[in-house]
Coordinates of C-alpha atoms in Angstrom, one line a residue:
X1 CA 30.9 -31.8 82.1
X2 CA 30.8 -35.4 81.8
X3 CA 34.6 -36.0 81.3
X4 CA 38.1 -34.3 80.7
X5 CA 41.3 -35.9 79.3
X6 CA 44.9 -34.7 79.0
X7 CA 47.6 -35.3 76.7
X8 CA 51.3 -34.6 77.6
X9 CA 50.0 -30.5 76.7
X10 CA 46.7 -30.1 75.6
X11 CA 42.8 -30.9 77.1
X12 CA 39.6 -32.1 76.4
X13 CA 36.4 -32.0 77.9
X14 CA 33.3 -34.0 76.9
X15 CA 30.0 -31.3 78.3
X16 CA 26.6 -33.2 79.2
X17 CA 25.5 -31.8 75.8
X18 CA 27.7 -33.9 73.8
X19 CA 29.7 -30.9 72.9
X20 CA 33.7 -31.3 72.9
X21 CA 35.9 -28.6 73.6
X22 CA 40.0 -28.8 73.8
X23 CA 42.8 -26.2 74.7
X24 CA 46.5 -26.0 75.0
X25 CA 49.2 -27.2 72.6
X26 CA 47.8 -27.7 69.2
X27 CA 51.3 -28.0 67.3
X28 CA 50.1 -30.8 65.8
X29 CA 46.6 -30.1 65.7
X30 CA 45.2 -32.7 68.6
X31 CA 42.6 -29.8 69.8
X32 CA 40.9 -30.3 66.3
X33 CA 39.4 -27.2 65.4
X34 CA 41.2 -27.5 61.9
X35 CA 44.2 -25.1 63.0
X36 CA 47.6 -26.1 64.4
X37 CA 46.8 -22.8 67.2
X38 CA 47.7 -23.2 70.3
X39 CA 44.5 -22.3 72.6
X40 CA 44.6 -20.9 76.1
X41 CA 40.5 -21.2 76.9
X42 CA 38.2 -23.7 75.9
X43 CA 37.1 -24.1 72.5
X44 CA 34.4 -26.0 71.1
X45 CA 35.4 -28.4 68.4
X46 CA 32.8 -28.7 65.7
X47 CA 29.0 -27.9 66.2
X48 CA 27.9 -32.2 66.6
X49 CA 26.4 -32.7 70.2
X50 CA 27.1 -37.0 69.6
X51 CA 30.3 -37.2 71.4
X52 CA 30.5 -40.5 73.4
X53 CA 33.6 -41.2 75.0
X54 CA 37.2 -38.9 74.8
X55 CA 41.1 -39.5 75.3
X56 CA 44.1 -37.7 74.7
X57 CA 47.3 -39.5 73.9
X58 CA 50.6 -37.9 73.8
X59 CA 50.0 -35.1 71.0
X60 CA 46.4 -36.5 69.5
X61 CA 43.0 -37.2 70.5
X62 CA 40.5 -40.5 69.9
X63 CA 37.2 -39.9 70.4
X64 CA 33.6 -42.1 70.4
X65 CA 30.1 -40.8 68.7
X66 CA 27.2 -42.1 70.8
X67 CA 26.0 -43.6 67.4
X68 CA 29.5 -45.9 68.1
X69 CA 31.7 -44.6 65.5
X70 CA 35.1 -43.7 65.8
X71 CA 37.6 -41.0 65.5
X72 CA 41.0 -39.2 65.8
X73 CA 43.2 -36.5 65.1
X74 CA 46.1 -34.7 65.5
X75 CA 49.7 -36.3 65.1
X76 CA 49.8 -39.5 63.5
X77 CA 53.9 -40.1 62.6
X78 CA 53.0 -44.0 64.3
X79 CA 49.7 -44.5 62.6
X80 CA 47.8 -44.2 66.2
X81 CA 44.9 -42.2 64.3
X82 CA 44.8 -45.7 62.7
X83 CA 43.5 -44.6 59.2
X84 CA 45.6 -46.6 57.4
X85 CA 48.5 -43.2 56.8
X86 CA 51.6 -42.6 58.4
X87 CA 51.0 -39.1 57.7
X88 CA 52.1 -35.9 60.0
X89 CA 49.0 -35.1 61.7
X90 CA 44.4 -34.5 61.2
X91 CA 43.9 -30.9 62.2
X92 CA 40.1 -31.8 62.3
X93 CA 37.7 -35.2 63.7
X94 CA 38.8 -38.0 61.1
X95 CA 36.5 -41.1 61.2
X96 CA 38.3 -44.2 61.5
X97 CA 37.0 -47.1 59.2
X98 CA 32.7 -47.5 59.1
X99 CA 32.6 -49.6 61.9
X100 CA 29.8 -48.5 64.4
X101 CA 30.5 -51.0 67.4
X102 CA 33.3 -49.0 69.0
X103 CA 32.6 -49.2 73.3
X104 CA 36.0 -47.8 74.6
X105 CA 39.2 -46.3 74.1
X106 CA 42.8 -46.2 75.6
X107 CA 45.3 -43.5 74.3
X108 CA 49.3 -43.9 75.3
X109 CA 51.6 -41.8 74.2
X110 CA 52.0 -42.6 70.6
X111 CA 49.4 -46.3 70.5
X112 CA 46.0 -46.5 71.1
X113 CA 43.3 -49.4 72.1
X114 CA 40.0 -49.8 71.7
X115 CA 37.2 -52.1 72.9
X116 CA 34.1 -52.8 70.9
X117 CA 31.0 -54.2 72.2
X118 CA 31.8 -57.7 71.2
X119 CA 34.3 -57.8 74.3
X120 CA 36.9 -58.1 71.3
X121 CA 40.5 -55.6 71.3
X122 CA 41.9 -53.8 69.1
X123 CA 45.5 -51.9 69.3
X124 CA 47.1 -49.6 66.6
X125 CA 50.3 -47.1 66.1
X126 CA 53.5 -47.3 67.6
X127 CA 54.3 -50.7 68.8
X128 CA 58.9 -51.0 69.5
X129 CA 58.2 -52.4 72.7
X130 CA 54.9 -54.5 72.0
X131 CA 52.7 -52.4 73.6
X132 CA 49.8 -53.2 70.6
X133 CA 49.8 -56.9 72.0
X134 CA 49.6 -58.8 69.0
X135 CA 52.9 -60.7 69.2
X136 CA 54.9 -58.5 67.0
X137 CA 57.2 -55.2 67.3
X138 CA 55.8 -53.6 64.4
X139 CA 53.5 -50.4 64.6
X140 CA 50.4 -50.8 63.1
X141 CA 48.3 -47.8 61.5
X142 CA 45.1 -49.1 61.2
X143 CA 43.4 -50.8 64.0
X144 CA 44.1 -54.8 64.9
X145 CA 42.4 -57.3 66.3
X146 CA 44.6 -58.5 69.6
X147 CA 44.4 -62.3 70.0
X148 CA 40.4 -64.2 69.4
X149 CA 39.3 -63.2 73.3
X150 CA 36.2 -61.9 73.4
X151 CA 35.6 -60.8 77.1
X152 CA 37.9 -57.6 77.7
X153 CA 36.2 -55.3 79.9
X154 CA 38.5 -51.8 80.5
X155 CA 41.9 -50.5 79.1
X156 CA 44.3 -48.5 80.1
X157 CA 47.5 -46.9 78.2
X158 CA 50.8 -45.9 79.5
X159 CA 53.3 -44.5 77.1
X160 CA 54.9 -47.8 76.7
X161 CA 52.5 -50.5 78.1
X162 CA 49.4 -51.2 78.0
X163 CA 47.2 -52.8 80.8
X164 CA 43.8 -54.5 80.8
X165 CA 41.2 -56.0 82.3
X166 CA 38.9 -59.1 81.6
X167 CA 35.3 -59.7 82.2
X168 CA 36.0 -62.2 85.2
X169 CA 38.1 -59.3 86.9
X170 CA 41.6 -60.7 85.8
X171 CA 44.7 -58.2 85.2
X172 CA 46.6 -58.3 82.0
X173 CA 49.5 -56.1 80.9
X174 CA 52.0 -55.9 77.4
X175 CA 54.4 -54.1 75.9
X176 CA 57.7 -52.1 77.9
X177 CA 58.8 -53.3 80.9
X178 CA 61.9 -51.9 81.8
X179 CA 60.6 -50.7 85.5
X180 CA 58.4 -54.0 86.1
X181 CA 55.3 -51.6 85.2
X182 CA 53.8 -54.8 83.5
X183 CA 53.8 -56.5 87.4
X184 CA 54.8 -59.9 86.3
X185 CA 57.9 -60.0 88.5
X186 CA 60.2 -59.4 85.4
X187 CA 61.6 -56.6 83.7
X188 CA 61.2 -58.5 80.3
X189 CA 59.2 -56.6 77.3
X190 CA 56.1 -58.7 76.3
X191 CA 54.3 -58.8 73.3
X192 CA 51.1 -60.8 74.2
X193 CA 48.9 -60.3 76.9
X194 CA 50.2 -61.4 80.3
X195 CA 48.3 -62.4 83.0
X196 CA 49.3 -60.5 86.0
X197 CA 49.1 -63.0 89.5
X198 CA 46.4 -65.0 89.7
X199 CA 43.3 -62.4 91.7
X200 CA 40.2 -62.6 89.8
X201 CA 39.0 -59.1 92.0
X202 CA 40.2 -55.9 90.0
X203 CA 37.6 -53.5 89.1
X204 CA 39.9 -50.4 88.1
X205 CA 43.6 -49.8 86.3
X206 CA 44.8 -46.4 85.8
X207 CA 48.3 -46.1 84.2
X208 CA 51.0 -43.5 84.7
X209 CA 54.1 -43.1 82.4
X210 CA 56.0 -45.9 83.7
X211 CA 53.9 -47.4 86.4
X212 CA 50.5 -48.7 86.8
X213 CA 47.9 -48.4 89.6
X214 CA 44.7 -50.3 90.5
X215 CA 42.0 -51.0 92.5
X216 CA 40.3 -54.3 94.1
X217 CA 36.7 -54.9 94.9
X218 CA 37.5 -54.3 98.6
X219 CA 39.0 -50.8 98.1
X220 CA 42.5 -51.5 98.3
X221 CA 45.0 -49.7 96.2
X222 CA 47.5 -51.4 94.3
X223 CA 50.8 -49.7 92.3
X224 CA 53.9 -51.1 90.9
X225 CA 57.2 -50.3 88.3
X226 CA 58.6 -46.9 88.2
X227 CA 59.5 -45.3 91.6
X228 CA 61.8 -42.7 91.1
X229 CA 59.9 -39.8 92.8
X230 CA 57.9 -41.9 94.6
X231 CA 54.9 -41.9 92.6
X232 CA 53.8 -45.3 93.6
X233 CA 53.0 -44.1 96.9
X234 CA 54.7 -47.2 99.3
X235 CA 57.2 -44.7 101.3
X236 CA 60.4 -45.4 98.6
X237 CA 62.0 -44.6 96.0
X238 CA 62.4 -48.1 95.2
X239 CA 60.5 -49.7 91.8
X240 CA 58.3 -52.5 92.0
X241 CA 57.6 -55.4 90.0
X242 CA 54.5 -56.4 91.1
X243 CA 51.4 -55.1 92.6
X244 CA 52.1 -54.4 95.9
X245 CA 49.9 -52.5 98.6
X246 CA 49.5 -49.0 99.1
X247 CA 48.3 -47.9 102.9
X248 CA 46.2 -44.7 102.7
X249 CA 45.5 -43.5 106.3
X250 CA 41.7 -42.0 106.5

């Protein structure tokens, strides 16, 4: 196995082969083997051995060939397959547009981001709180280009917000805000790309449901917004809206 993914109730693995295979919910189809069958052991989706990259959002599933084509399925009520419909769900791999540049992808819960190998963004499906980054509140169901910067290097989804990171190792975060899971020292929605402090020395951003968590170049973890239950790992209960420090005895 090369990777594994999970949306809010289903899973899939990418094998060495190529091969994908998914289980769990499938309500709305996001395992992809053309049934809406929920599935308790892994199934192999399809017969192609040219799977790329995975990730599950919410109740769907993006996926890259290694010939750099895109695609999705599963539920798509917020256009985050981004083929251009609205529609309930894909039961089976749908290709999004022709393109054959596609590097990376980002699931949230119901939006998705992509990188291609340009450095160039792109965001698509639900977007109330911003979370596409393109300066509007409007969802999107086919995928846009975010801003004219062509050096984005990693992306990471939450459910509401969205947090990347640049070539020269700077932090960036959109979209909802209510818990300071953006880290700008606000609890403001934004709509546009954000730079987050001023380090130029992140190398990884993983993002929970209302909090986000990095790493530096020296090792050092980093977590802020939602604390309710602790989950940012500082010894409260207490949100955060900025990156602060998190001590891990060893």
């Amino acid at each position: 196995m090369t990777a594994v993914t999970a949306g809010n109730v289903h899973t899939i693995a990418l094998m060495a082969d190529g091969t994908l295979w998914a289980w769990g919910d499938n309500y709305s189809g996001q395992l992809g083997d053309g049934t809406t069958v929920d599935k308790t052991t892994p199934t192999q989706i399809g017969t192609d051995t040219d799977w790329f990259a995975i990730t599950a959002g919410g109740y769907y599933t993006v996926a890259i060939k290694s010939d750099g084509t895109l695609w999705a399925w599963g539920q798509n009520f917020y256009g985050q397959l981004g083929d251009g419909t609205s529609d309930n769900y894909k039961t089976t791999p749908t290709q999004i547009g022709t393109d054959s540049d596609w590097a990376a992808i980002a699931a949230g819960g119901i939006h998705t981001l992509a990188l291609k190998t340009d450095g160039t963004l792109r965001a698509w499906g639900d977007n109330e709180y911003g979370q596409l980054g393109d300066g509007t509140t409007v969802n999107k169901n086919i995928p846009t280009r975010i801003g004219i910067d062509t050096d984005w290097s990693a992306i990471a989804a939450g459910f509401y917000h969205t947090i990347a990171l640049k070539s020269d190792d700077t932090l960036w975060a959109w979209g909802y805000n209510n818990y300071g899971q953006l880290g700008d020292g606000t609890v403001i929605n934004k709509n546009t790309p954000v730079q987050i402090g001023a380090d130029t020395d992140w190398i990884t951003v993983i993002v929970g449901l209302n909090y986000t968590t990095a790493i530096k170049r020296n090792d050092t973890l980093w977590a802020w917004g939602d604390n309710r239950s602790g989950q940012l790992g500082d010894g409260t209960v207490i949100e955060k809206n900025v990156p602060i420090q998190i001590d891990i005895d060893t």
